[in-house]
Each structure stands twice: as structure tokens, then as C-alpha cells.
Amino acid sequence: MNRKLLFATALLLSPALAVAHPGHDHAGIMSGLAHPVFGLDHLLAMLAVGLWAAQQTGTARWALPLTFVATMLLGGLLGFAGVEMPLVETGIAGSVLALGLLVALAVRPPLAVAAGLTALFATSHGVAHGLELPALSSPWGYAAGFVAATAALHGAGYVVARSLPQVAAPLVRIAGAASALAGAWLLAA
């Protein structure tokens, strides 16, 4: 490729890179999409929900991610309204630790217990998302973004876990253990 053409293309794309960071848009959806993906605590928890759902049987496979997304949205609405939850950051770090352990140990509790735990974890994440609404952002666009990103991360965890050949299944449990260690580190920090 011609060096001048490459340089011109890079120069033309540079303004787009300047607004590629979360919080610079005014619509809110890009900030909402970025929040779960670029926050390590959120990313690990969202992926762990998908991994954990993949380890379940029957209804729990879809109920856990759906419960997380719905409860997180309700928590987000509470956060938008300014409702604060005590120890929200501790709850988020604790969710990374707990979800990681649930995956590492391949725990299969009754659906009501699994959904209750999932809802508890999701509430912390939702309130945090709602309280961290960037200035000038549309709350509805932001909510749509963090819901879409969360669902996509759940789906990614689920698809990865279900796509692995049986011989590689222990990798899911190892990923859970790594997430649990990260959660313990987040709690200690």
C-alpha cells in the first residue's frame, strides 16, 4: 500500500479515535455499551454469569442471564433516580468472587437459589451503572447500551463454554477460579 495513502487514512481516522472513549458521546448508548466491557469487575461478572448458565441444565440456562439483565436494569433505574446502595463496590467485587467460585466449582443449586443469587449480584451492578450515568447522556440510551453489552457478554460466556469440546471443559472451571481470584483481589484493594 502506498505510504501517502496509509498516512492520509490514518490522519482522517484520528478524529474518530478521539471520541472513541466512553463518556464523550451525548446519546448515552456508547457509554452504556462501554461501561460493562471496559470495567474489569463488570466484565468478569458478566462473563461468569454466561459461563455459569452454560454449566446448568434446563430452564436455568436461560433464566440466570435473563434474571441478571432484568434485575440489573431495575437496579440501574434506581441508580438513575439517585438511590444509593450501601457497599455497592464491595457487592460488585463480591459478585466477581462468588460467581467465579460458582463456575470453578460447577455449582448447580435449585433454580430459585441460583436466580436469587444472580438477582442479588445484578442489583449491585445495576445501581452502579445507574449512578455512573455520564453527564449529558440520555439515561435511556445509556441503559439500552449497558443492557445490550451485558446480554452480549452473558452470551459470549455461554457460547464459549458450550462450544468447547468435552476434553477442554475444565478450562471453564479454571476461568471461574481465575475470576474468583480477581474478585478476591478486588475485595482486598
Short mmCIF file of the C-alpha atoms (twelve columns), coordinates in Angstrom:
data_MODEL
# 
_entry.id   MODEL 
# 
loop_
_atom_site.group_PDB 
_atom_site.id 
_atom_site.type_symbol 
_atom_site.label_atom_id 
_atom_site.label_alt_id 
_atom_site.label_comp_id 
_atom_site.label_asym_id 
_atom_site.label_seq_id 
_atom_site.Cartn_x 
_atom_site.Cartn_y 
_atom_site.Cartn_z 
_atom_site.pdbx_PDB_model_num 
ATOM 1   C CA . MET A 1   0.000   0.000   0.000  1 
ATOM 2   C CA . ASN A 2   1.188   3.496   -0.797 1 
ATOM 3   C CA . ARG A 3   2.663   5.222   2.293  1 
ATOM 4   C CA . LYS A 4   0.933   8.534   1.497  1 
ATOM 5   C CA . LEU A 5   -2.447  6.807   1.245  1 
ATOM 6   C CA . LEU A 6   -1.828  4.998   4.523  1 
ATOM 7   C CA . PHE A 7   -0.818  8.247   6.229  1 
ATOM 8   C CA . ALA A 8   -3.841  10.117  4.834  1 
ATOM 9   C CA . THR A 9   -6.186  7.362   6.014  1 
ATOM 10  C CA . ALA A 10  -4.676  7.425   9.497  1 
ATOM 11  C CA . LEU A 11  -4.985  11.193  9.616  1 
ATOM 12  C CA . LEU A 12  -8.633  11.089  8.557  1 
ATOM 13  C CA . LEU A 13  -9.452  8.441   11.162 1 
ATOM 14  C CA . SER A 14  -7.729  10.232  14.039 1 
ATOM 15  C CA . PRO A 15  -10.714 12.479  14.939 1 
ATOM 16  C CA . ALA A 16  -12.864 9.359   15.293 1 
ATOM 17  C CA . LEU A 17  -10.337 7.858   17.697 1 
ATOM 18  C CA . ALA A 18  -10.500 10.952  19.881 1 
ATOM 19  C CA . VAL A 19  -14.191 10.332  20.641 1 
ATOM 20  C CA . ALA A 20  -13.907 6.571   20.956 1 
ATOM 21  C CA . HIS A 21  -13.633 6.725   24.739 1 
ATOM 22  C CA . PRO A 22  -16.708 6.310   26.929 1 
ATOM 23  C CA . GLY A 23  -18.331 9.453   28.207 1 
ATOM 24  C CA . HIS A 24  -17.633 11.624  25.157 1 
ATOM 25  C CA . ASP A 25  -20.893 10.928  23.376 1 
ATOM 26  C CA . HIS A 26  -24.129 12.688  24.203 1 
ATOM 27  C CA . ALA A 27  -26.521 9.929   23.164 1 
ATOM 28  C CA . GLY A 28  -25.500 7.661   26.012 1 
ATOM 29  C CA . ILE A 29  -25.681 4.357   24.180 1 
ATOM 30  C CA . MET A 30  -21.937 4.183   23.503 1 
ATOM 31  C CA . SER A 31  -21.164 4.969   27.143 1 
ATOM 32  C CA . GLY A 32  -23.618 2.283   28.197 1 
ATOM 33  C CA . LEU A 33  -22.047 -0.250  25.855 1 
ATOM 34  C CA . ALA A 34  -18.544 0.602   27.048 1 
ATOM 35  C CA . HIS A 35  -19.193 0.510   30.795 1 
ATOM 36  C CA . PRO A 36  -19.583 -3.276  31.250 1 
ATOM 37  C CA . VAL A 37  -16.873 -4.056  28.703 1 
ATOM 38  C CA . PHE A 38  -14.105 -1.792  29.969 1 
ATOM 39  C CA . GLY A 39  -14.653 -2.193  33.709 1 
ATOM 40  C CA . LEU A 40  -12.768 -5.345  34.747 1 
ATOM 41  C CA . ASP A 41  -15.145 -6.069  37.627 1 
ATOM 42  C CA . HIS A 42  -18.210 -5.797  35.405 1 
ATOM 43  C CA . LEU A 43  -16.603 -7.722  32.540 1 
ATOM 44  C CA . LEU A 44  -15.606 -10.669 34.731 1 
ATOM 45  C CA . ALA A 45  -19.014 -10.863 36.411 1 
ATOM 46  C CA . MET A 46  -20.927 -10.698 33.109 1 
ATOM 47  C CA . LEU A 47  -18.812 -13.404 31.505 1 
ATOM 48  C CA . ALA A 48  -19.091 -15.553 34.648 1 
ATOM 49  C CA . VAL A 49  -22.891 -15.422 34.501 1 
ATOM 50  C CA . GLY A 50  -22.732 -16.810 30.954 1 
ATOM 51  C CA . LEU A 51  -20.242 -19.499 31.960 1 
ATOM 52  C CA . TRP A 52  -22.331 -20.453 34.979 1 
ATOM 53  C CA . ALA A 53  -25.516 -20.591 32.895 1 
ATOM 54  C CA . ALA A 54  -23.764 -22.932 30.458 1 
ATOM 55  C CA . GLN A 55  -22.965 -25.285 33.350 1 
ATOM 56  C CA . GLN A 56  -26.647 -25.514 34.315 1 
ATOM 57  C CA . THR A 57  -29.393 -27.714 32.940 1 
ATOM 58  C CA . GLY A 58  -32.892 -26.961 31.721 1 
ATOM 59  C CA . THR A 59  -34.555 -23.650 32.471 1 
ATOM 60  C CA . ALA A 60  -31.609 -22.301 34.442 1 
ATOM 61  C CA . ARG A 61  -29.570 -21.951 31.247 1 
ATOM 62  C CA . TRP A 62  -31.663 -19.026 30.072 1 
ATOM 63  C CA . ALA A 63  -33.173 -17.959 33.415 1 
ATOM 64  C CA . LEU A 64  -29.872 -16.905 35.001 1 
ATOM 65  C CA . PRO A 65  -28.794 -14.456 32.269 1 
ATOM 66  C CA . LEU A 66  -32.359 -13.160 31.905 1 
ATOM 67  C CA . THR A 67  -32.637 -12.661 35.675 1 
ATOM 68  C CA . PHE A 68  -29.320 -10.817 35.731 1 
ATOM 69  C CA . VAL A 69  -30.251 -8.468  32.881 1 
ATOM 70  C CA . ALA A 70  -33.748 -7.709  34.214 1 
ATOM 71  C CA . THR A 71  -32.605 -7.134  37.793 1 
ATOM 72  C CA . MET A 72  -29.606 -5.098  36.663 1 
ATOM 73  C CA . LEU A 73  -31.949 -2.853  34.664 1 
ATOM 74  C CA . LEU A 74  -34.143 -2.342  37.736 1 
ATOM 75  C CA . GLY A 75  -31.029 -1.518  39.775 1 
ATOM 76  C CA . GLY A 76  -29.941 0.877   37.031 1 
ATOM 77  C CA . LEU A 77  -33.282 2.676   37.223 1 
ATOM 78  C CA . LEU A 78  -32.810 3.007   40.978 1 
ATOM 79  C CA . GLY A 79  -29.342 4.430   40.369 1 
ATOM 80  C CA . PHE A 80  -30.721 6.904   37.796 1 
ATOM 81  C CA . ALA A 81  -33.146 8.057   40.485 1 
ATOM 82  C CA . GLY A 82  -30.208 8.670   42.835 1 
ATOM 83  C CA . VAL A 83  -30.899 5.719   45.133 1 
ATOM 84  C CA . GLU A 84  -27.625 4.613   46.640 1 
ATOM 85  C CA . MET A 85  -26.913 1.107   47.830 1 
ATOM 86  C CA . PRO A 86  -24.548 0.672   50.758 1 
ATOM 87  C CA . LEU A 87  -21.275 -1.040  49.869 1 
ATOM 88  C CA . VAL A 88  -22.138 -1.199  46.154 1 
ATOM 89  C CA . GLU A 89  -18.491 -1.550  45.093 1 
ATOM 90  C CA . THR A 90  -17.959 -4.276  47.669 1 
ATOM 91  C CA . GLY A 91  -21.052 -6.009  46.315 1 
ATOM 92  C CA . ILE A 92  -19.661 -5.862  42.794 1 
ATOM 93  C CA . ALA A 93  -16.253 -7.213  43.828 1 
ATOM 94  C CA . GLY A 94  -18.004 -9.857  45.916 1 
ATOM 95  C CA . SER A 95  -20.086 -10.857 42.901 1 
ATOM 96  C CA . VAL A 96  -16.909 -11.413 40.869 1 
ATOM 97  C CA . LEU A 97  -15.540 -13.624 43.632 1 
ATOM 98  C CA . ALA A 98  -18.798 -15.532 44.200 1 
ATOM 99  C CA . LEU A 99  -19.657 -16.032 40.522 1 
ATOM 100 C CA . GLY A 100 -16.095 -17.174 39.872 1 
ATOM 101 C CA . LEU A 101 -16.372 -19.724 42.680 1 
ATOM 102 C CA . LEU A 102 -19.765 -20.916 41.419 1 
ATOM 103 C CA . VAL A 103 -18.213 -21.524 37.985 1 
ATOM 104 C CA . ALA A 104 -14.999 -23.044 39.370 1 
ATOM 105 C CA . LEU A 105 -16.970 -25.489 41.488 1 
ATOM 106 C CA . ALA A 106 -19.664 -26.022 38.811 1 
ATOM 107 C CA . VAL A 107 -22.357 -25.477 41.440 1 
ATOM 108 C CA . ARG A 108 -25.905 -26.406 40.372 1 
ATOM 109 C CA . PRO A 109 -28.249 -25.175 43.110 1 
ATOM 110 C CA . PRO A 110 -32.036 -25.228 42.759 1 
ATOM 111 C CA . LEU A 111 -33.259 -22.627 40.268 1 
ATOM 112 C CA . ALA A 112 -34.780 -20.394 42.956 1 
ATOM 113 C CA . VAL A 113 -31.440 -20.205 44.805 1 
ATOM 114 C CA . ALA A 114 -29.445 -19.627 41.612 1 
ATOM 115 C CA . ALA A 115 -31.854 -16.931 40.411 1 
ATOM 116 C CA . GLY A 116 -31.846 -15.261 43.839 1 
ATOM 117 C CA . LEU A 117 -28.058 -15.108 43.933 1 
ATOM 118 C CA . THR A 118 -27.985 -13.830 40.368 1 
ATOM 119 C CA . ALA A 119 -30.522 -11.111 41.183 1 
ATOM 120 C CA . LEU A 120 -28.573 -10.056 44.263 1 
ATOM 121 C CA . PHE A 121 -25.370 -9.678  42.255 1 
ATOM 122 C CA . ALA A 122 -27.171 -7.914  39.405 1 
ATOM 123 C CA . THR A 123 -28.668 -5.314  41.728 1 
ATOM 124 C CA . SER A 124 -25.208 -4.080  42.751 1 
ATOM 125 C CA . HIS A 125 -24.093 -3.863  39.132 1 
ATOM 126 C CA . GLY A 126 -27.288 -2.084  38.092 1 
ATOM 127 C CA . VAL A 127 -27.165 0.534   40.822 1 
ATOM 128 C CA . ALA A 128 -23.516 1.217   39.967 1 
ATOM 129 C CA . HIS A 129 -24.373 1.598   36.267 1 
ATOM 130 C CA . GLY A 130 -27.210 3.971   37.110 1 
ATOM 131 C CA . LEU A 131 -25.166 6.110   39.487 1 
ATOM 132 C CA . GLU A 132 -22.335 6.378   36.929 1 
ATOM 133 C CA . LEU A 133 -24.509 7.896   34.194 1 
ATOM 134 C CA . PRO A 134 -22.202 10.286  32.324 1 
ATOM 135 C CA . ALA A 135 -23.171 13.947  32.302 1 
ATOM 136 C CA . LEU A 136 -25.222 14.967  29.270 1 
ATOM 137 C CA . SER A 137 -26.044 11.348  28.418 1 
ATOM 138 C CA . SER A 138 -29.510 10.056  27.745 1 
ATOM 139 C CA . PRO A 139 -30.414 7.684   30.594 1 
ATOM 140 C CA . TRP A 140 -32.466 5.539   28.214 1 
ATOM 141 C CA . GLY A 141 -29.683 5.282   25.633 1 
ATOM 142 C CA . TYR A 142 -27.188 4.543   28.397 1 
ATOM 143 C CA . ALA A 143 -29.495 1.858   29.844 1 
ATOM 144 C CA . ALA A 144 -30.000 0.307   26.408 1 
ATOM 145 C CA . GLY A 145 -26.223 0.218   25.971 1 
ATOM 146 C CA . PHE A 146 -25.407 -1.419  29.298 1 
ATOM 147 C CA . VAL A 147 -28.246 -3.930  28.895 1 
ATOM 148 C CA . ALA A 148 -27.090 -4.852  25.369 1 
ATOM 149 C CA . ALA A 149 -23.438 -5.153  26.412 1 
ATOM 150 C CA . THR A 150 -24.352 -7.253  29.447 1 
ATOM 151 C CA . ALA A 151 -26.523 -9.602  27.402 1 
ATOM 152 C CA . ALA A 152 -23.758 -9.921  24.800 1 
ATOM 153 C CA . LEU A 153 -21.170 -10.754 27.476 1 
ATOM 154 C CA . HIS A 154 -23.501 -13.343 29.022 1 
ATOM 155 C CA . GLY A 155 -23.981 -14.810 25.553 1 
ATOM 156 C CA . ALA A 156 -20.246 -14.849 24.889 1 
ATOM 157 C CA . GLY A 157 -19.546 -16.722 28.127 1 
ATOM 158 C CA . TYR A 158 -22.337 -19.171 27.386 1 
ATOM 159 C CA . VAL A 159 -21.289 -19.832 23.785 1 
ATOM 160 C CA . VAL A 160 -17.627 -20.286 24.697 1 
ATOM 161 C CA . ALA A 161 -18.464 -22.766 27.449 1 
ATOM 162 C CA . ARG A 162 -20.939 -24.727 25.344 1 
ATOM 163 C CA . SER A 163 -18.667 -24.764 22.284 1 
ATOM 164 C CA . LEU A 164 -15.672 -26.320 23.993 1 
ATOM 165 C CA . PRO A 165 -15.070 -29.990 23.333 1 
ATOM 166 C CA . GLN A 166 -15.611 -32.196 26.386 1 
ATOM 167 C CA . VAL A 167 -11.865 -32.633 26.885 1 
ATOM 168 C CA . ALA A 168 -11.479 -28.833 27.260 1 
ATOM 169 C CA . ALA A 169 -14.418 -28.429 29.687 1 
ATOM 170 C CA . PRO A 170 -12.046 -27.965 32.679 1 
ATOM 171 C CA . LEU A 171 -10.974 -24.666 31.098 1 
ATOM 172 C CA . VAL A 172 -14.343 -23.195 32.106 1 
ATOM 173 C CA . ARG A 173 -13.708 -24.117 35.728 1 
ATOM 174 C CA . ILE A 174 -10.186 -22.683 35.501 1 
ATOM 175 C CA . ALA A 175 -11.656 -19.442 34.134 1 
ATOM 176 C CA . GLY A 176 -14.020 -19.407 37.102 1 
ATOM 177 C CA . ALA A 177 -11.123 -19.856 39.508 1 
ATOM 178 C CA . ALA A 178 -9.241  -17.010 37.817 1 
ATOM 179 C CA . SER A 179 -12.315 -14.804 38.136 1 
ATOM 180 C CA . ALA A 180 -12.643 -15.735 41.816 1 
ATOM 181 C CA . LEU A 181 -9.003  -14.765 42.388 1 
ATOM 182 C CA . ALA A 182 -9.603  -11.451 40.628 1 
ATOM 183 C CA . GLY A 183 -12.669 -10.905 42.829 1 
ATOM 184 C CA . ALA A 184 -10.622 -11.600 45.962 1 
ATOM 185 C CA . TRP A 185 -8.000  -9.119  44.726 1 
ATOM 186 C CA . LEU A 186 -10.727 -6.518  44.063 1 
ATOM 187 C CA . LEU A 187 -12.122 -7.016  47.563 1 
ATOM 188 C CA . ALA A 188 -8.667  -6.620  49.092 1 
ATOM 189 C CA . ALA A 189 -7.871  -3.478  47.074 1 
# 
